[in-house]
DNA sequence: TCCAGTACTTGCAAAATGCAAGTGATATGT
DNA sequence: ACATATCACTTGCATTTTGCAAGTACTGGA
């Protein structure tokens, strides 16, 4: 699996810049969403994302997210064709980011998934604890 | 100034998708950061961002952020050359998003601006209230 | 009038995205 | 053993976006 440990060359030392260098594209956070909230674990599942991602973009982003340490990948022990992807601790720590982005858009745009939004709004801390619990349960 | 009021065509109704369609690029959040945290208001100031943005990209993003209702622009009454940009209410509501992204990167990457990070960590709510107060003061 | 400042625009090369077909390895069925 | 299906990509190509650096039009100051 893709694994890169050298310090990346960044445009600046600002933390926000580090975030957007890793996540500032159309697709990365959507993949993380599906992993975090819909329990997706396979390439095939990610291809079914609501927004319709291209195969080469999906492969590219999964590779990058692994390189950033946000996503881990392992071969399925029972079927060597299958790869199972999961969020790392670093990845699950993006839950507050993702939550705030959902809440921001829901407040200012005409969006769907109102059940999720209501859950988040009702008790953000409880929602985030649930996300973390499900992640920890494997 | 650029002003577009039609409902955009989105890849899905998911709130996160709406967010990344507006903000999922390398530069938009960095511009918002400089507006929100450094008090930048002019094109020339934004050009001085830490990361070195290209003139055409800056112009393009400012135009888009206006179209999305995140940024407002007005001509300076004393100098018709100057345009003053500011965050709208919708724009300032991105403060929690930006804050969580800063905290995430600071926790997982080797980043600078530790004073800001300490402030955010010490009392997130207080930090956000400060951002909002400064915004409201014009 | 000439020069400086402001906010872009433009031309071009490189990089990224998106569509759809193709590929190689593994698993299943006959 | 061979044929077919599945899985995770890869590839070819056209379009779009990014980034660099020079250029432009308008306004303000000397």
CSV table of C-alpha atoms (C1' of nucleotides) in Angstrom, one decimal:
chain,number,residue,atom,x,y,z
A,1,UNK,CA,0.0,0.0,0.0
A,2,UNK,CA,1.1,3.5,-0.7
A,3,UNK,CA,3.1,4.8,2.3
A,4,UNK,CA,5.1,8.0,2.3
A,5,UNK,CA,6.8,9.4,5.3
A,6,UNK,CA,8.9,12.3,4.1
A,7,UNK,CA,8.0,15.8,5.3
A,8,UNK,CA,6.0,17.4,2.5
A,9,UNK,CA,7.0,20.7,1.0
A,10,UNK,CA,4.2,23.2,1.9
A,11,UNK,CA,3.4,26.6,0.6
A,12,UNK,CA,3.4,28.0,4.2
A,13,UNK,CA,3.5,26.8,7.8
A,14,UNK,CA,-0.1,27.8,8.4
A,15,UNK,CA,-2.2,24.9,9.7
A,16,UNK,CA,-5.1,25.8,7.5
A,17,UNK,CA,-2.8,25.6,4.5
A,18,UNK,CA,-1.8,22.1,5.5
A,19,UNK,CA,-5.5,21.1,5.7
A,20,UNK,CA,-6.3,22.5,2.2
A,21,UNK,CA,-3.2,21.0,0.7
A,22,UNK,CA,-4.5,17.6,1.8
A,23,UNK,CA,-8.2,18.1,1.6
A,24,UNK,CA,-8.8,21.1,-0.7
A,25,UNK,CA,-10.3,19.4,-3.7
A,26,UNK,CA,-13.7,18.4,-4.8
A,27,UNK,CA,-13.5,14.7,-3.8
A,28,UNK,CA,-11.4,13.9,-0.7
A,29,UNK,CA,-13.9,15.0,1.9
A,30,UNK,CA,-16.7,13.2,0.1
A,31,UNK,CA,-14.8,9.9,0.2
A,32,UNK,CA,-14.1,10.5,3.9
A,33,UNK,CA,-17.8,11.2,4.4
A,34,UNK,CA,-18.8,7.9,2.9
A,35,UNK,CA,-16.3,6.1,5.0
A,36,UNK,CA,-17.3,7.9,8.2
A,37,UNK,CA,-21.0,8.1,7.9
A,38,UNK,CA,-22.0,5.4,5.5
A,39,UNK,CA,-19.5,2.8,6.5
A,40,UNK,CA,-18.1,2.4,3.0
A,41,UNK,CA,-14.9,0.3,2.9
A,42,UNK,CA,-14.4,-0.9,-0.7
A,43,UNK,CA,-13.4,0.8,-3.9
A,44,UNK,CA,-16.6,-0.4,-5.5
A,45,UNK,CA,-18.7,1.1,-2.7
A,46,UNK,CA,-16.9,4.5,-3.1
A,47,UNK,CA,-17.7,4.4,-6.8
A,48,UNK,CA,-21.4,4.6,-5.7
A,49,UNK,CA,-21.0,7.9,-4.0
A,50,UNK,CA,-24.0,10.3,-4.6
A,51,UNK,CA,-22.0,12.6,-6.7
A,52,UNK,CA,-20.6,10.2,-9.2
A,53,UNK,CA,-16.8,10.1,-8.9
A,54,UNK,CA,-14.6,8.9,-11.8
A,55,UNK,CA,-12.5,5.8,-11.4
A,56,UNK,CA,-9.2,7.4,-11.9
A,57,UNK,CA,-10.0,10.2,-9.5
A,58,UNK,CA,-11.1,7.7,-6.9
A,59,UNK,CA,-8.0,5.7,-7.2
A,60,UNK,CA,-5.9,8.8,-7.1
A,61,UNK,CA,-7.6,10.2,-4.0
A,62,UNK,CA,-7.5,7.0,-2.1
A,63,UNK,CA,-3.8,6.8,-2.8
A,64,UNK,CA,-3.2,10.3,-1.6
A,65,UNK,CA,-5.3,9.9,1.5
A,66,UNK,CA,-3.2,6.9,2.4
A,67,UNK,CA,0.0,8.9,1.8
A,68,UNK,CA,-1.4,11.6,4.2
A,69,UNK,CA,-2.1,9.0,6.9
A,70,UNK,CA,-5.8,9.7,6.8
A,71,UNK,CA,-6.9,6.4,5.3
A,72,UNK,CA,-5.4,2.9,5.8
A,73,UNK,CA,-5.8,0.0,3.4
A,74,UNK,CA,-5.5,-3.8,3.8
A,75,UNK,CA,-6.1,-6.8,1.6
A,76,UNK,CA,-9.1,-8.9,2.5
A,77,UNK,CA,-7.8,-12.2,4.0
A,78,UNK,CA,-10.5,-14.2,2.3
A,79,UNK,CA,-10.2,-12.7,-1.2
A,80,UNK,CA,-7.0,-11.3,-2.5
A,81,UNK,CA,-8.8,-9.1,-5.0
A,82,UNK,CA,-10.5,-7.0,-2.4
A,83,UNK,CA,-9.0,-4.1,-0.5
A,84,UNK,CA,-10.6,-2.8,2.6
A,85,UNK,CA,-10.2,0.9,3.4
A,86,UNK,CA,-10.6,2.4,6.8
A,87,UNK,CA,-10.1,5.8,8.5
A,88,UNK,CA,-7.1,6.1,10.7
A,89,UNK,CA,-7.2,8.0,14.0
A,90,UNK,CA,-6.0,11.0,12.1
A,91,UNK,CA,-8.9,10.4,9.7
A,92,UNK,CA,-11.6,10.1,12.3
A,93,UNK,CA,-10.3,13.3,13.9
A,94,UNK,CA,-11.8,15.0,10.8
A,95,UNK,CA,-15.3,14.4,12.1
A,96,UNK,CA,-15.7,17.9,13.7
A,97,UNK,CA,-14.5,19.5,10.4
A,98,UNK,CA,-17.0,17.5,8.4
A,99,UNK,CA,-19.7,18.2,10.9
A,100,UNK,CA,-19.2,21.9,10.8
A,101,UNK,CA,-19.2,21.9,7.0
A,102,UNK,CA,-22.4,20.0,6.9
A,103,UNK,CA,-24.0,22.4,9.4
A,104,UNK,CA,-22.8,25.4,7.6
A,105,UNK,CA,-24.2,24.3,4.2
A,106,UNK,CA,-27.5,23.2,5.8
A,107,UNK,CA,-27.9,26.6,7.4
A,108,UNK,CA,-27.2,28.6,4.2
A,109,UNK,CA,-28.1,26.4,1.2
A,110,UNK,CA,-31.0,24.3,0.1
A,111,UNK,CA,-29.8,20.8,1.0
A,112,UNK,CA,-31.1,17.4,1.7
A,113,UNK,CA,-30.2,14.8,4.4
A,114,UNK,CA,-32.2,16.6,7.0
A,115,UNK,CA,-32.2,13.7,9.4
A,116,UNK,CA,-28.4,13.8,9.6
A,117,UNK,CA,-28.5,17.6,10.0
A,118,UNK,CA,-31.1,17.4,12.8
A,119,UNK,CA,-28.9,14.8,14.6
A,120,UNK,CA,-25.9,17.0,14.4
A,121,UNK,CA,-27.7,20.1,15.5
A,122,UNK,CA,-29.5,18.4,18.4
A,123,UNK,CA,-26.3,17.4,20.2
A,124,UNK,CA,-23.0,17.9,18.3
A,125,UNK,CA,-20.9,16.3,21.0
A,126,UNK,CA,-23.2,13.3,21.2
A,127,UNK,CA,-23.1,12.9,17.4
A,128,UNK,CA,-19.3,13.1,17.3
A,129,UNK,CA,-19.1,10.6,20.1
A,130,UNK,CA,-21.3,8.2,18.1
A,131,UNK,CA,-19.1,8.6,15.0
A,132,UNK,CA,-16.0,7.8,17.2
A,133,UNK,CA,-17.7,4.8,18.9
A,134,UNK,CA,-18.7,3.2,15.5
A,135,UNK,CA,-15.2,3.8,14.3
A,136,UNK,CA,-13.6,2.2,17.3
A,137,UNK,CA,-15.9,-0.8,17.0
A,138,UNK,CA,-14.1,-1.6,13.7
B,1,UNK,CA,-20.2,43.4,-8.5
B,2,UNK,CA,-20.8,39.8,-9.4
B,3,UNK,CA,-24.1,38.7,-8.1
B,4,UNK,CA,-25.8,35.5,-9.0
B,5,UNK,CA,-29.1,34.4,-7.5
B,6,UNK,CA,-30.1,31.3,-9.5
B,7,UNK,CA,-30.2,27.9,-7.8
B,8,UNK,CA,-26.9,26.1,-8.7
B,9,UNK,CA,-27.0,22.6,-10.2
B,10,UNK,CA,-25.4,20.3,-7.7
B,11,UNK,CA,-24.0,16.8,-8.0
B,12,UNK,CA,-26.1,15.8,-5.0
B,13,UNK,CA,-28.3,17.3,-2.3
B,14,UNK,CA,-25.8,16.4,0.4
B,15,UNK,CA,-24.8,19.4,2.5
B,16,UNK,CA,-21.2,18.4,2.5
B,17,UNK,CA,-21.3,18.3,-1.3
B,18,UNK,CA,-22.6,21.8,-1.3
B,19,UNK,CA,-19.7,22.9,0.9
B,20,UNK,CA,-17.0,21.3,-1.2
B,21,UNK,CA,-18.6,22.6,-4.5
B,22,UNK,CA,-18.1,26.1,-3.1
B,23,UNK,CA,-15.0,25.7,-1.0
B,24,UNK,CA,-13.3,22.5,-2.2
B,25,UNK,CA,-10.3,24.1,-3.9
B,26,UNK,CA,-6.8,25.1,-2.8
B,27,UNK,CA,-7.5,28.8,-2.4
B,28,UNK,CA,-10.9,29.8,-1.2
B,29,UNK,CA,-10.6,29.0,2.4
B,30,UNK,CA,-7.1,30.7,2.5
B,31,UNK,CA,-8.7,33.9,1.2
B,32,UNK,CA,-11.4,33.6,3.8
B,33,UNK,CA,-8.8,33.0,6.5
B,34,UNK,CA,-7.0,36.2,5.6
B,35,UNK,CA,-10.3,38.1,5.7
B,36,UNK,CA,-11.4,36.6,8.9
B,37,UNK,CA,-8.2,36.4,10.9
B,38,UNK,CA,-5.9,39.0,9.4
B,39,UNK,CA,-8.5,41.6,8.5
B,40,UNK,CA,-7.5,41.7,4.8
B,41,UNK,CA,-9.9,43.7,2.7
B,42,UNK,CA,-8.2,44.6,-0.6
B,43,UNK,CA,-7.1,42.6,-3.6
B,44,UNK,CA,-3.6,43.8,-3.1
B,45,UNK,CA,-3.6,42.5,0.5
B,46,UNK,CA,-4.9,39.1,-0.5
B,47,UNK,CA,-2.1,38.9,-3.1
B,48,UNK,CA,0.2,39.0,0.0
B,49,UNK,CA,-1.1,35.7,1.3
B,50,UNK,CA,1.5,33.4,2.9
B,51,UNK,CA,1.1,30.9,0.1
B,52,UNK,CA,1.5,33.1,-2.9
B,53,UNK,CA,-1.7,33.1,-4.9
B,54,UNK,CA,-1.7,33.9,-8.7
B,55,UNK,CA,-3.5,37.1,-9.8
B,56,UNK,CA,-5.9,35.3,-12.0
B,57,UNK,CA,-6.8,32.7,-9.4
B,58,UNK,CA,-7.4,35.5,-6.8
B,59,UNK,CA,-9.7,37.4,-9.1
B,60,UNK,CA,-11.5,34.2,-10.0
B,61,UNK,CA,-12.0,33.1,-6.4
B,62,UNK,CA,-13.1,36.5,-5.2
B,63,UNK,CA,-15.7,36.6,-8.0
B,64,UNK,CA,-16.9,33.1,-7.1
B,65,UNK,CA,-17.1,33.8,-3.3
B,66,UNK,CA,-19.2,36.8,-4.1
B,67,UNK,CA,-21.5,34.7,-6.3
B,68,UNK,CA,-21.9,32.3,-3.5
B,69,UNK,CA,-22.8,35.1,-1.1
B,70,UNK,CA,-19.9,34.4,1.2
B,71,UNK,CA,-18.0,37.7,0.3
B,72,UNK,CA,-19.3,41.1,-0.4
B,73,UNK,CA,-17.5,43.9,-2.3
B,74,UNK,CA,-17.9,47.6,-2.5
B,75,UNK,CA,-16.0,50.5,-4.1
B,76,UNK,CA,-14.1,52.7,-1.8
B,77,UNK,CA,-16.0,56.1,-1.6
B,78,UNK,CA,-12.7,58.0,-1.5
B,79,UNK,CA,-10.9,56.2,-4.3
B,80,UNK,CA,-12.7,54.6,-7.2
B,81,UNK,CA,-9.8,52.3,-7.9
B,82,UNK,CA,-10.1,50.5,-4.6
B,83,UNK,CA,-12.5,47.7,-3.9
B,84,UNK,CA,-13.1,46.7,-0.3
B,85,UNK,CA,-14.1,43.1,0.3
B,86,UNK,CA,-15.8,41.8,3.4
B,87,UNK,CA,-17.3,38.6,4.8
B,88,UNK,CA,-21.1,38.3,4.8
B,89,UNK,CA,-23.0,36.7,7.6
B,90,UNK,CA,-22.8,33.5,5.6
B,91,UNK,CA,-19.1,34.0,5.4
B,92,UNK,CA,-18.4,34.6,9.0
B,93,UNK,CA,-20.5,31.5,9.8
B,94,UNK,CA,-17.5,29.6,8.3
B,95,UNK,CA,-15.5,30.4,11.4
B,96,UNK,CA,-16.2,27.0,13.1
B,97,UNK,CA,-15.2,25.2,9.9
B,98,UNK,CA,-12.0,27.1,9.6
B,99,UNK,CA,-11.3,26.6,13.3
B,100,UNK,CA,-11.8,22.8,13.2
B,101,UNK,CA,-9.5,22.6,10.2
B,102,UNK,CA,-6.8,24.6,11.9
B,103,UNK,CA,-7.0,22.4,15.0
B,104,UNK,CA,-7.0,19.2,13.0
B,105,UNK,CA,-3.9,20.1,11.1
B,106,UNK,CA,-2.2,21.4,14.2
B,107,UNK,CA,-2.9,18.1,16.0
B,108,UNK,CA,-1.6,15.9,13.2
B,109,UNK,CA,1.0,17.9,11.2
B,110,UNK,CA,4.0,20.0,11.9
B,111,UNK,CA,2.6,23.5,11.5
B,112,UNK,CA,3.3,27.0,12.7
B,113,UNK,CA,1.1,29.8,14.1
B,114,UNK,CA,1.1,28.1,17.5
B,115,UNK,CA,-0.2,31.3,19.2
B,116,UNK,CA,-3.4,31.1,17.2
B,117,UNK,CA,-3.7,27.3,17.8
B,118,UNK,CA,-3.3,27.8,21.6
B,119,UNK,CA,-6.0,30.5,21.5
B,120,UNK,CA,-8.4,28.2,19.7
B,121,UNK,CA,-7.6,25.3,22.0
B,122,UNK,CA,-7.9,27.2,25.2
B,123,UNK,CA,-11.5,28.2,24.6
B,124,UNK,CA,-13.0,27.5,21.2
B,125,UNK,CA,-16.2,29.3,22.0
B,126,UNK,CA,-14.5,32.4,23.2
B,127,UNK,CA,-12.3,32.4,20.2
B,128,UNK,CA,-15.3,32.2,17.8
B,129,UNK,CA,-17.1,34.9,19.8
B,130,UNK,CA,-14.0,37.1,19.3
B,131,UNK,CA,-14.0,36.5,15.5
B,132,UNK,CA,-17.7,37.4,15.4
B,133,UNK,CA,-17.2,40.5,17.5
B,134,UNK,CA,-14.5,41.8,15.3
B,135,UNK,CA,-16.6,41.1,12.2
B,136,UNK,CA,-19.6,42.9,13.7
B,137,UNK,CA,-17.4,45.9,14.5
B,138,UNK,CA,-16.9,46.4,10.8
C,1,DT,C1',1.1,65.7,-18.8
C,2,DC,C1',3.5,61.9,-16.9
C,3,DC,C1',4.0,58.5,-13.5
C,4,DA,C1',2.1,55.5,-9.9
C,5,DG,C1',-1.4,52.7,-8.0
C,6,DT,C1',-5.5,49.5,-8.3
C,7,DA,C1',-7.7,45.6,-10.0
C,8,DC,C1',-7.7,42.9,-12.8
C,9,DT,C1',-6.9,40.3,-17.9
C,10,DT,C1',-4.3,37.7,-21.1
C,11,DG,C1',-1.3,34.2,-23.4
C,12,DC,C1',0.7,30.1,-22.7
C,13,DA,C1',2.4,25.8,-20.6
C,14,DA,C1',1.7,22.4,-17.2
C,15,DA,C1',-1.4,19.9,-14.3
C,16,DA,C1',-5.8,18.1,-13.0
C,17,DT,C1',-10.3,16.4,-14.1
C,18,DG,C1',-13.7,13.5,-16.3
C,19,DC,C1',-15.5,9.9,-19.5
C,20,DA,C1',-15.3,5.5,-21.1
C,21,DA,C1',-12.8,1.7,-22.6
C,22,DG,C1',-9.1,-1.5,-21.3
C,23,DT,C1',-6.1,-4.6,-18.2
C,24,DG,C1',-4.2,-8.0,-15.0
C,25,DA,C1',-5.0,-10.7,-11.1
C,26,DT,C1',-8.1,-13.5,-8.5
C,27,DA,C1',-12.3,-16.2,-7.8
C,28,DT,C1',-16.2,-19.0,-9.4
C,29,DG,C1',-18.8,-22.1,-12.4
C,30,DT,C1',-19.0,-25.8,-15.9
D,1,DA,C1',-8.9,-27.1,-17.8
D,2,DC,C1',-11.3,-23.5,-19.7
D,3,DA,C1',-14.7,-19.8,-19.6
D,4,DT,C1',-16.8,-16.2,-17.2
D,5,DA,C1',-17.2,-12.9,-13.5
D,6,DT,C1',-15.3,-9.7,-10.1
D,7,DC,C1',-12.1,-6.4,-8.2
D,8,DA,C1',-9.2,-2.6,-8.4
D,9,DC,C1',-7.4,-0.1,-10.9
D,10,DT,C1',-5.0,2.0,-15.6
D,11,DT,C1',-5.1,4.2,-19.9
D,12,DG,C1',-6.1,7.4,-23.9
D,13,DC,C1',-7.9,11.5,-24.8
D,14,DA,C1',-10.5,15.9,-24.5
D,15,DT,C1',-11.6,19.5,-21.5
D,16,DT,C1',-10.9,22.4,-17.7
D,17,DT,C1',-8.1,24.5,-14.2
D,18,DT,C1',-3.9,26.3,-12.3
D,19,DG,C1',0.2,29.0,-12.2
D,20,DC,C1',3.6,32.4,-14.2
D,21,DA,C1',4.5,36.7,-15.9
D,22,DA,C1',3.5,40.3,-18.9
D,23,DG,C1',-0.1,43.4,-20.2
D,24,DT,C1',-4.2,46.7,-19.8
D,25,DA,C1',-7.6,50.2,-18.4
D,26,DC,C1',-9.0,53.3,-15.2
D,27,DT,C1',-8.2,56.5,-11.3
D,28,DG,C1',-5.2,59.4,-8.4
D,29,DG,C1',-1.1,62.3,-7.5
D,30,DA,C1',2.9,65.2,-8.7
